[in-house]
């Protein structure tokens, strides 16, 4: 069994309208699902991805309205790395970010910057033949667009403590330094550690967890394997768009293993993904009340007028 790279990355935002503006308008991802936090339906859970809402391209945000910015530290993912197709794509992004007043650093095949709440992001020229997972955007030619995740970097106080679990239980393949490749039949990505600057503080602009992708038929077996290694996984939780288990790896980073499918078209058509508020079945009777309390978000049309 091999995990198929990253399924999604989930972070925290204190400002959902600004978050939609940045990820959908500036970065050109598609808002593929506008739903609520399954533990607190009065706040959003927003999902951005490629055109099809694919695992491997999906960054999601829990909204905590007005939350203060946090700071990544030991046991937290501190940077999300996306692929782009070429050095020309990096040129394009340097210009586009500068036009938005966003500072960036270019260094050997990559561009680094931060989202409006301080979450570190990086675009790297792809070094493999994985299918590019691209969203359509009127100002971003498909050849220059983001192509899905390359990997995530986390802070660890002691990467050696995680090695046996990552390699022996999760079948991560060691690469240079404190870096592993997580590659299945169709797709892969990397997981890497940097030395921790100290303890972190959760909050806006920090990553909550990273989810690795499992084919539907292997999900229970992954849970058994994590449990056998003392990883303490949760029960399988039905997230409606996928099924999930959660556990902390030895460095403290919250991992999820999520199924590839059933996917975001389970409750709305592909053409209009993300336009209406989607509610899981157990919250559908609350629709009127929730639509009254959720933060108003810019529509696709309103975003287009800001161009
Ligand atoms: Zn998740």
mmCIF file of C-alpha atoms and ligand atoms in Angstrom:
data_model
loop_
_atom_site.group_PDB
_atom_site.id
_atom_site.type_symbol
_atom_site.label_atom_id
_atom_site.label_comp_id
_atom_site.label_asym_id
_atom_site.label_seq_id
_atom_site.Cartn_x
_atom_site.Cartn_y
_atom_site.Cartn_z
ATOM 1 C CA UNK A 1 0.000 0.000 0.000
ATOM 2 C CA UNK A 2 1.181 3.482 -0.869
ATOM 3 C CA UNK A 3 -0.426 6.839 -0.152
ATOM 4 C CA UNK A 4 -1.103 8.911 -3.291
ATOM 5 C CA UNK A 5 0.643 12.075 -2.116
ATOM 6 C CA UNK A 6 -1.212 14.946 -0.466
ATOM 7 C CA UNK A 7 -5.016 14.861 -0.478
ATOM 8 C CA UNK A 8 -5.551 18.340 1.008
ATOM 9 C CA UNK A 9 -4.021 20.872 3.364
ATOM 10 C CA UNK A 10 -6.264 22.619 5.897
ATOM 11 C CA UNK A 11 -5.388 25.987 7.416
ATOM 12 C CA UNK A 12 -7.139 28.695 9.437
ATOM 13 C CA UNK A 13 -8.411 32.080 8.305
ATOM 14 C CA UNK A 14 -9.789 34.932 10.398
ATOM 15 C CA UNK A 15 -11.074 36.766 7.319
ATOM 16 C CA UNK A 16 -13.050 34.624 4.885
ATOM 17 C CA UNK A 17 -13.831 37.363 2.293
ATOM 18 C CA UNK A 18 -10.124 38.279 2.069
ATOM 19 C CA UNK A 19 -9.257 34.560 1.899
ATOM 20 C CA UNK A 20 -11.584 34.049 -1.105
ATOM 21 C CA UNK A 21 -10.128 37.121 -2.795
ATOM 22 C CA UNK A 22 -6.563 35.861 -2.361
ATOM 23 C CA UNK A 23 -6.925 32.165 -3.221
ATOM 24 C CA UNK A 24 -9.599 32.449 -5.943
ATOM 25 C CA UNK A 25 -8.774 35.800 -7.545
ATOM 26 C CA UNK A 26 -5.021 36.309 -6.973
ATOM 27 C CA UNK A 27 -3.780 32.680 -7.023
ATOM 28 C CA UNK A 28 -6.455 31.602 -9.496
ATOM 29 C CA UNK A 29 -7.692 28.497 -7.710
ATOM 30 C CA UNK A 30 -11.333 27.469 -8.030
ATOM 31 C CA UNK A 31 -13.547 27.733 -4.944
ATOM 32 C CA UNK A 32 -14.971 24.218 -5.308
ATOM 33 C CA UNK A 33 -16.915 23.931 -2.069
ATOM 34 C CA UNK A 34 -18.437 26.458 0.253
ATOM 35 C CA UNK A 35 -19.609 24.521 3.271
ATOM 36 C CA UNK A 36 -19.614 24.764 7.067
ATOM 37 C CA UNK A 37 -17.295 23.412 9.737
ATOM 38 C CA UNK A 38 -18.822 20.049 10.673
ATOM 39 C CA UNK A 39 -18.038 20.774 14.350
ATOM 40 C CA UNK A 40 -19.476 24.346 14.278
ATOM 41 C CA UNK A 41 -21.870 25.049 11.391
ATOM 42 C CA UNK A 42 -21.972 28.820 12.053
ATOM 43 C CA UNK A 43 -18.536 29.210 10.410
ATOM 44 C CA UNK A 44 -17.267 28.265 6.980
ATOM 45 C CA UNK A 45 -15.097 25.499 5.704
ATOM 46 C CA UNK A 46 -13.852 26.708 2.287
ATOM 47 C CA UNK A 47 -12.177 24.447 -0.285
ATOM 48 C CA UNK A 48 -10.071 25.695 -3.210
ATOM 49 C CA UNK A 49 -8.654 23.377 -5.854
ATOM 50 C CA UNK A 50 -8.224 22.784 -9.566
ATOM 51 C CA UNK A 51 -11.167 22.855 -12.005
ATOM 52 C CA UNK A 52 -12.319 19.347 -11.035
ATOM 53 C CA UNK A 53 -11.843 19.650 -7.266
ATOM 54 C CA UNK A 54 -9.136 16.986 -7.311
ATOM 55 C CA UNK A 55 -7.330 15.523 -4.338
ATOM 56 C CA UNK A 56 -3.755 16.777 -4.665
ATOM 57 C CA UNK A 57 -4.770 20.385 -5.424
ATOM 58 C CA UNK A 58 -7.114 21.139 -2.542
ATOM 59 C CA UNK A 59 -6.301 23.755 0.094
ATOM 60 C CA UNK A 60 -9.060 24.282 2.637
ATOM 61 C CA UNK A 61 -9.680 26.832 5.376
ATOM 62 C CA UNK A 62 -11.606 26.775 8.614
ATOM 63 C CA UNK A 63 -12.983 30.248 9.279
ATOM 64 C CA UNK A 64 -12.590 31.654 12.793
ATOM 65 C CA UNK A 65 -13.912 35.188 12.225
ATOM 66 C CA UNK A 66 -11.524 37.805 13.600
ATOM 67 C CA UNK A 67 -8.932 35.229 14.777
ATOM 68 C CA UNK A 68 -5.512 36.736 15.401
ATOM 69 C CA UNK A 69 -2.586 35.606 13.283
ATOM 70 C CA UNK A 70 -0.778 32.585 14.704
ATOM 71 C CA UNK A 71 2.829 31.542 14.256
ATOM 72 C CA UNK A 72 4.080 28.165 13.033
ATOM 73 C CA UNK A 73 6.307 26.274 15.460
ATOM 74 C CA UNK A 74 7.310 22.755 16.480
ATOM 75 C CA UNK A 75 4.836 20.141 15.301
ATOM 76 C CA UNK A 76 3.193 22.366 12.701
ATOM 77 C CA UNK A 77 3.336 22.561 8.915
ATOM 78 C CA UNK A 78 4.863 25.963 8.124
ATOM 79 C CA UNK A 79 4.945 26.069 4.342
ATOM 80 C CA UNK A 80 2.765 24.800 1.499
ATOM 81 C CA UNK A 81 4.552 24.180 -1.812
ATOM 82 C CA UNK A 82 2.735 24.146 -5.162
ATOM 83 C CA UNK A 83 4.041 23.097 -8.576
ATOM 84 C CA UNK A 84 4.162 25.287 -11.630
ATOM 85 C CA UNK A 85 5.176 24.244 -15.140
ATOM 86 C CA UNK A 86 8.263 26.309 -15.970
ATOM 87 C CA UNK A 87 10.643 29.168 -15.162
ATOM 88 C CA UNK A 88 8.328 31.336 -17.329
ATOM 89 C CA UNK A 89 5.538 30.562 -14.881
ATOM 90 C CA UNK A 90 7.747 31.847 -12.052
ATOM 91 C CA UNK A 91 8.341 35.082 -14.054
ATOM 92 C CA UNK A 92 4.573 35.447 -14.439
ATOM 93 C CA UNK A 93 3.937 34.944 -10.707
ATOM 94 C CA UNK A 94 6.666 37.375 -9.665
ATOM 95 C CA UNK A 95 4.928 40.048 -11.777
ATOM 96 C CA UNK A 96 1.412 39.114 -10.686
ATOM 97 C CA UNK A 97 2.302 39.116 -6.982
ATOM 98 C CA UNK A 98 4.167 42.428 -7.311
ATOM 99 C CA UNK A 99 1.117 43.979 -9.018
ATOM 100 C CA UNK A 100 -0.918 42.945 -5.952
ATOM 101 C CA UNK A 101 1.654 44.500 -3.616
ATOM 102 C CA UNK A 102 2.753 41.083 -2.306
ATOM 103 C CA UNK A 103 6.470 40.711 -1.548
ATOM 104 C CA UNK A 104 8.137 37.569 -2.913
ATOM 105 C CA UNK A 105 11.589 35.968 -3.057
ATOM 106 C CA UNK A 106 12.884 34.071 -6.055
ATOM 107 C CA UNK A 107 15.590 31.506 -5.512
ATOM 108 C CA UNK A 108 16.694 28.619 -7.754
ATOM 109 C CA UNK A 109 13.482 27.348 -9.353
ATOM 110 C CA UNK A 110 11.104 28.636 -6.723
ATOM 111 C CA UNK A 111 9.227 31.725 -5.575
ATOM 112 C CA UNK A 112 8.277 32.210 -1.922
ATOM 113 C CA UNK A 113 5.681 34.566 -0.485
ATOM 114 C CA UNK A 114 2.959 34.625 2.155
ATOM 115 C CA UNK A 115 -0.808 34.849 2.074
ATOM 116 C CA UNK A 116 -2.469 37.946 3.664
ATOM 117 C CA UNK A 117 -2.470 36.263 7.100
ATOM 118 C CA UNK A 118 1.167 35.164 6.965
ATOM 119 C CA UNK A 119 0.856 31.546 5.758
ATOM 120 C CA UNK A 120 4.093 30.743 3.876
ATOM 121 C CA UNK A 121 3.592 29.602 0.295
ATOM 122 C CA UNK A 122 6.058 28.503 -2.375
ATOM 123 C CA UNK A 123 5.778 27.823 -6.100
ATOM 124 C CA UNK A 124 8.335 25.364 -7.506
ATOM 125 C CA UNK A 125 8.990 24.244 -11.052
ATOM 126 C CA UNK A 126 7.665 20.661 -11.287
ATOM 127 C CA UNK A 127 10.275 17.919 -11.536
ATOM 128 C CA UNK A 128 7.994 14.982 -12.288
ATOM 129 C CA UNK A 129 5.367 13.824 -14.768
ATOM 130 C CA UNK A 130 2.317 13.957 -12.467
ATOM 131 C CA UNK A 131 -0.819 15.285 -14.152
ATOM 132 C CA UNK A 132 -1.016 19.079 -13.740
ATOM 133 C CA UNK A 133 -4.115 19.925 -11.682
ATOM 134 C CA UNK A 134 -5.102 23.341 -13.024
ATOM 135 C CA UNK A 135 -8.041 25.703 -12.489
ATOM 136 C CA UNK A 136 -9.338 28.065 -15.193
ATOM 137 C CA UNK A 137 -8.931 31.781 -14.585
ATOM 138 C CA UNK A 138 -9.426 34.625 -17.091
ATOM 139 C CA UNK A 139 -6.065 36.300 -16.313
ATOM 140 C CA UNK A 140 -3.883 33.213 -15.868
ATOM 141 C CA UNK A 141 -2.927 31.136 -18.930
ATOM 142 C CA UNK A 142 -3.276 27.410 -18.086
ATOM 143 C CA UNK A 143 0.422 26.785 -18.848
ATOM 144 C CA UNK A 144 1.381 29.265 -16.108
ATOM 145 C CA UNK A 145 -1.200 28.288 -13.479
ATOM 146 C CA UNK A 146 -0.648 26.416 -10.229
ATOM 147 C CA UNK A 147 -0.596 22.642 -10.866
ATOM 148 C CA UNK A 148 -1.391 21.121 -7.473
ATOM 149 C CA UNK A 149 0.740 20.437 -4.423
ATOM 150 C CA UNK A 150 4.407 19.535 -4.521
ATOM 151 C CA UNK A 151 4.663 19.062 -0.765
ATOM 152 C CA UNK A 152 4.628 20.583 2.696
ATOM 153 C CA UNK A 153 7.412 21.583 5.088
ATOM 154 C CA UNK A 154 6.906 21.178 8.842
ATOM 155 C CA UNK A 155 8.874 22.200 11.928
ATOM 156 C CA UNK A 156 10.234 19.405 14.119
ATOM 157 C CA UNK A 157 12.366 19.446 17.259
ATOM 158 C CA UNK A 158 13.579 15.906 16.527
ATOM 159 C CA UNK A 159 12.966 14.530 13.025
ATOM 160 C CA UNK A 160 14.616 11.221 14.003
ATOM 161 C CA UNK A 161 11.700 10.555 16.325
ATOM 162 C CA UNK A 162 9.362 10.460 13.323
ATOM 163 C CA UNK A 163 11.523 8.437 10.951
ATOM 164 C CA UNK A 164 10.455 4.925 11.949
ATOM 165 C CA UNK A 165 6.753 5.831 11.888
ATOM 166 C CA UNK A 166 6.915 7.670 8.562
ATOM 167 C CA UNK A 167 8.953 4.976 6.826
ATOM 168 C CA UNK A 168 7.773 1.812 8.565
ATOM 169 C CA UNK A 169 4.080 2.558 9.048
ATOM 170 C CA UNK A 170 3.175 5.098 6.355
ATOM 171 C CA UNK A 171 5.664 3.826 3.713
ATOM 172 C CA UNK A 172 7.170 7.299 3.124
ATOM 173 C CA UNK A 173 10.374 6.953 1.052
ATOM 174 C CA UNK A 174 13.445 8.741 2.452
ATOM 175 C CA UNK A 175 15.116 11.359 0.238
ATOM 176 C CA UNK A 176 17.907 13.842 0.973
ATOM 177 C CA UNK A 177 18.053 15.276 4.475
ATOM 178 C CA UNK A 178 14.863 15.254 6.486
ATOM 179 C CA UNK A 179 12.693 14.822 3.394
ATOM 180 C CA UNK A 180 10.443 11.969 2.285
ATOM 181 C CA UNK A 181 8.575 11.214 -0.912
ATOM 182 C CA UNK A 182 4.998 9.986 -0.607
ATOM 183 C CA UNK A 183 4.143 8.425 -3.951
ATOM 184 C CA UNK A 184 1.428 6.033 -5.075
ATOM 185 C CA UNK A 185 0.408 4.694 -8.485
ATOM 186 C CA UNK A 186 -0.851 8.026 -9.826
ATOM 187 C CA UNK A 187 0.589 10.857 -7.812
ATOM 188 C CA UNK A 188 3.202 11.877 -5.272
ATOM 189 C CA UNK A 189 4.404 14.688 -3.082
ATOM 190 C CA UNK A 190 7.021 15.389 -0.417
ATOM 191 C CA UNK A 191 7.047 15.844 3.341
ATOM 192 C CA UNK A 192 10.035 17.659 4.869
ATOM 193 C CA UNK A 193 11.188 18.947 8.251
ATOM 194 C CA UNK A 194 13.001 22.142 9.102
ATOM 195 C CA UNK A 195 14.477 22.854 12.551
ATOM 196 C CA UNK A 196 11.750 24.274 14.795
ATOM 197 C CA UNK A 197 12.188 27.897 15.907
ATOM 198 C CA UNK A 198 10.317 27.084 19.148
ATOM 199 C CA UNK A 199 6.731 26.423 20.075
ATOM 200 C CA UNK A 200 4.039 27.671 17.720
ATOM 201 C CA UNK A 201 0.778 29.474 18.298
ATOM 202 C CA UNK A 202 -2.303 28.353 16.394
ATOM 203 C CA UNK A 203 -4.351 31.059 14.704
ATOM 204 C CA UNK A 204 -5.049 32.691 11.370
ATOM 205 C CA UNK A 205 -2.405 31.924 8.754
ATOM 206 C CA UNK A 206 -1.369 28.603 10.321
ATOM 207 C CA UNK A 207 -1.877 25.081 9.009
ATOM 208 C CA UNK A 208 -4.251 22.882 11.012
ATOM 209 C CA UNK A 209 -3.413 19.540 9.378
ATOM 210 C CA UNK A 210 -2.192 17.841 6.221
ATOM 211 C CA UNK A 211 -4.177 14.978 4.695
ATOM 212 C CA UNK A 212 -2.624 12.160 2.657
ATOM 213 C CA UNK A 213 -4.612 10.460 -0.085
ATOM 214 C CA UNK A 214 -5.766 6.845 0.070
ATOM 215 C CA UNK A 215 -7.743 4.872 -2.507
ATOM 216 C CA UNK A 216 -11.216 4.075 -1.073
ATOM 217 C CA UNK A 217 -10.480 0.349 -0.779
ATOM 218 C CA UNK A 218 -7.336 0.760 1.345
ATOM 219 C CA UNK A 219 -8.568 3.290 3.896
ATOM 220 C CA UNK A 220 -9.517 0.815 6.670
ATOM 221 C CA UNK A 221 -6.197 -0.967 6.197
ATOM 222 C CA UNK A 222 -4.320 2.314 6.729
ATOM 223 C CA UNK A 223 -6.246 2.825 9.958
ATOM 224 C CA UNK A 224 -5.322 -0.695 11.115
ATOM 225 C CA UNK A 225 -1.691 -0.057 10.298
ATOM 226 C CA UNK A 226 -1.552 3.262 12.194
ATOM 227 C CA UNK A 227 -3.320 1.694 15.171
ATOM 228 C CA UNK A 228 -0.941 -1.300 15.207
ATOM 229 C CA UNK A 229 1.996 1.127 15.390
ATOM 230 C CA UNK A 230 0.476 2.898 18.402
ATOM 231 C CA UNK A 231 -0.451 5.935 16.315
ATOM 232 C CA UNK A 232 -3.848 6.286 18.003
ATOM 233 C CA UNK A 233 -6.013 7.015 14.954
ATOM 234 C CA UNK A 234 -9.570 8.293 15.306
ATOM 235 C CA UNK A 235 -12.452 6.198 14.051
ATOM 236 C CA UNK A 236 -13.250 6.629 10.380
ATOM 237 C CA UNK A 237 -15.221 9.888 10.122
ATOM 238 C CA UNK A 238 -17.545 10.444 7.167
ATOM 239 C CA UNK A 239 -16.774 13.940 5.847
ATOM 240 C CA UNK A 240 -19.403 13.476 3.136
ATOM 241 C CA UNK A 241 -16.968 14.420 0.325
ATOM 242 C CA UNK A 242 -14.407 11.868 1.605
ATOM 243 C CA UNK A 243 -13.782 9.654 4.649
ATOM 244 C CA UNK A 244 -11.075 10.532 7.133
ATOM 245 C CA UNK A 245 -8.944 9.310 10.002
ATOM 246 C CA UNK A 246 -6.733 11.602 12.085
ATOM 247 C CA UNK A 247 -3.646 11.031 14.246
ATOM 248 C CA UNK A 248 -0.495 12.902 15.279
ATOM 249 C CA UNK A 249 2.831 11.723 13.897
ATOM 250 C CA UNK A 250 5.712 11.596 16.441
ATOM 251 C CA UNK A 251 6.884 15.172 15.703
ATOM 252 C CA UNK A 252 3.401 16.387 16.621
ATOM 253 C CA UNK A 253 2.055 17.288 13.189
ATOM 254 C CA UNK A 254 -1.637 16.453 12.815
ATOM 255 C CA UNK A 255 -2.037 14.001 9.926
ATOM 256 C CA UNK A 256 -5.210 12.877 8.231
ATOM 257 C CA UNK A 257 -5.628 10.051 5.745
ATOM 258 C CA UNK A 258 -8.561 10.837 3.451
ATOM 259 C CA UNK A 259 -10.169 8.783 0.697
ATOM 260 C CA UNK A 260 -9.927 9.756 -2.967
ATOM 261 C CA UNK A 261 -13.695 10.042 -3.485
ATOM 262 C CA UNK A 262 -16.615 10.205 -3.459
ATOM 263 C CA UNK A 263 -15.651 13.845 -4.144
ATOM 264 C CA UNK A 264 -17.181 17.296 -4.389
ATOM 265 C CA UNK A 265 -19.770 16.438 -7.063
ATOM 266 C CA UNK A 266 -21.656 14.263 -4.582
ATOM 267 C CA UNK A 267 -24.051 17.151 -3.776
ATOM 268 C CA UNK A 268 -23.769 19.668 -6.643
ATOM 269 C CA UNK A 269 -22.913 19.592 -10.363
ATOM 270 C CA UNK A 270 -19.328 20.135 -11.540
ATOM 271 C CA UNK A 271 -20.314 23.280 -13.476
ATOM 272 C CA UNK A 272 -21.480 25.180 -10.397
ATOM 273 C CA UNK A 273 -19.204 23.728 -7.701
ATOM 274 C CA UNK A 274 -18.726 26.155 -4.827
ATOM 275 C CA UNK A 275 -21.287 28.755 -5.910
ATOM 276 C CA UNK A 276 -24.013 27.858 -3.417
ATOM 277 C CA UNK A 277 -23.669 26.982 0.267
ATOM 278 C CA UNK A 278 -23.416 23.179 0.556
ATOM 279 C CA UNK A 279 -24.632 21.651 3.797
ATOM 280 C CA UNK A 280 -24.020 18.086 4.959
ATOM 281 C CA UNK A 281 -27.295 16.145 5.374
ATOM 282 C CA UNK A 282 -27.439 16.552 9.165
ATOM 283 C CA UNK A 283 -27.308 20.393 8.864
ATOM 284 C CA UNK A 284 -29.645 20.904 5.905
ATOM 285 C CA UNK A 285 -32.651 21.782 8.092
ATOM 286 C CA UNK A 286 -30.610 24.766 9.434
ATOM 287 C CA UNK A 287 -30.037 26.353 6.016
ATOM 288 C CA UNK A 288 -32.112 29.512 6.559
ATOM 289 C CA UNK A 289 -30.587 30.176 9.953
ATOM 290 C CA UNK A 290 -27.011 29.543 8.791
ATOM 291 C CA UNK A 291 -27.349 31.733 5.709
ATOM 292 C CA UNK A 292 -28.318 34.533 8.090
ATOM 293 C CA UNK A 293 -25.221 34.231 10.313
ATOM 294 C CA UNK A 294 -22.417 33.207 7.924
ATOM 295 C CA UNK A 295 -20.046 35.944 6.708
ATOM 296 C CA UNK A 296 -21.119 37.248 3.253
ATOM 297 C CA UNK A 297 -18.503 36.241 0.650
ATOM 298 C CA UNK A 298 -17.701 37.841 -2.713
ATOM 299 C CA UNK A 299 -19.237 36.002 -5.669
ATOM 300 C CA UNK A 300 -17.304 34.915 -8.740
ATOM 301 C CA UNK A 301 -18.791 37.908 -10.580
ATOM 302 C CA UNK A 302 -17.703 40.353 -7.876
ATOM 303 C CA UNK A 303 -14.178 38.923 -7.932
ATOM 304 C CA UNK A 304 -14.055 39.324 -11.717
ATOM 305 C CA UNK A 305 -14.971 43.011 -11.386
ATOM 306 C CA UNK A 306 -11.923 43.565 -9.146
ATOM 307 C CA UNK A 307 -9.630 42.628 -12.012
HETATM 308 ZN ZN1 LIG B 1 -8.797 17.527 6.518
#
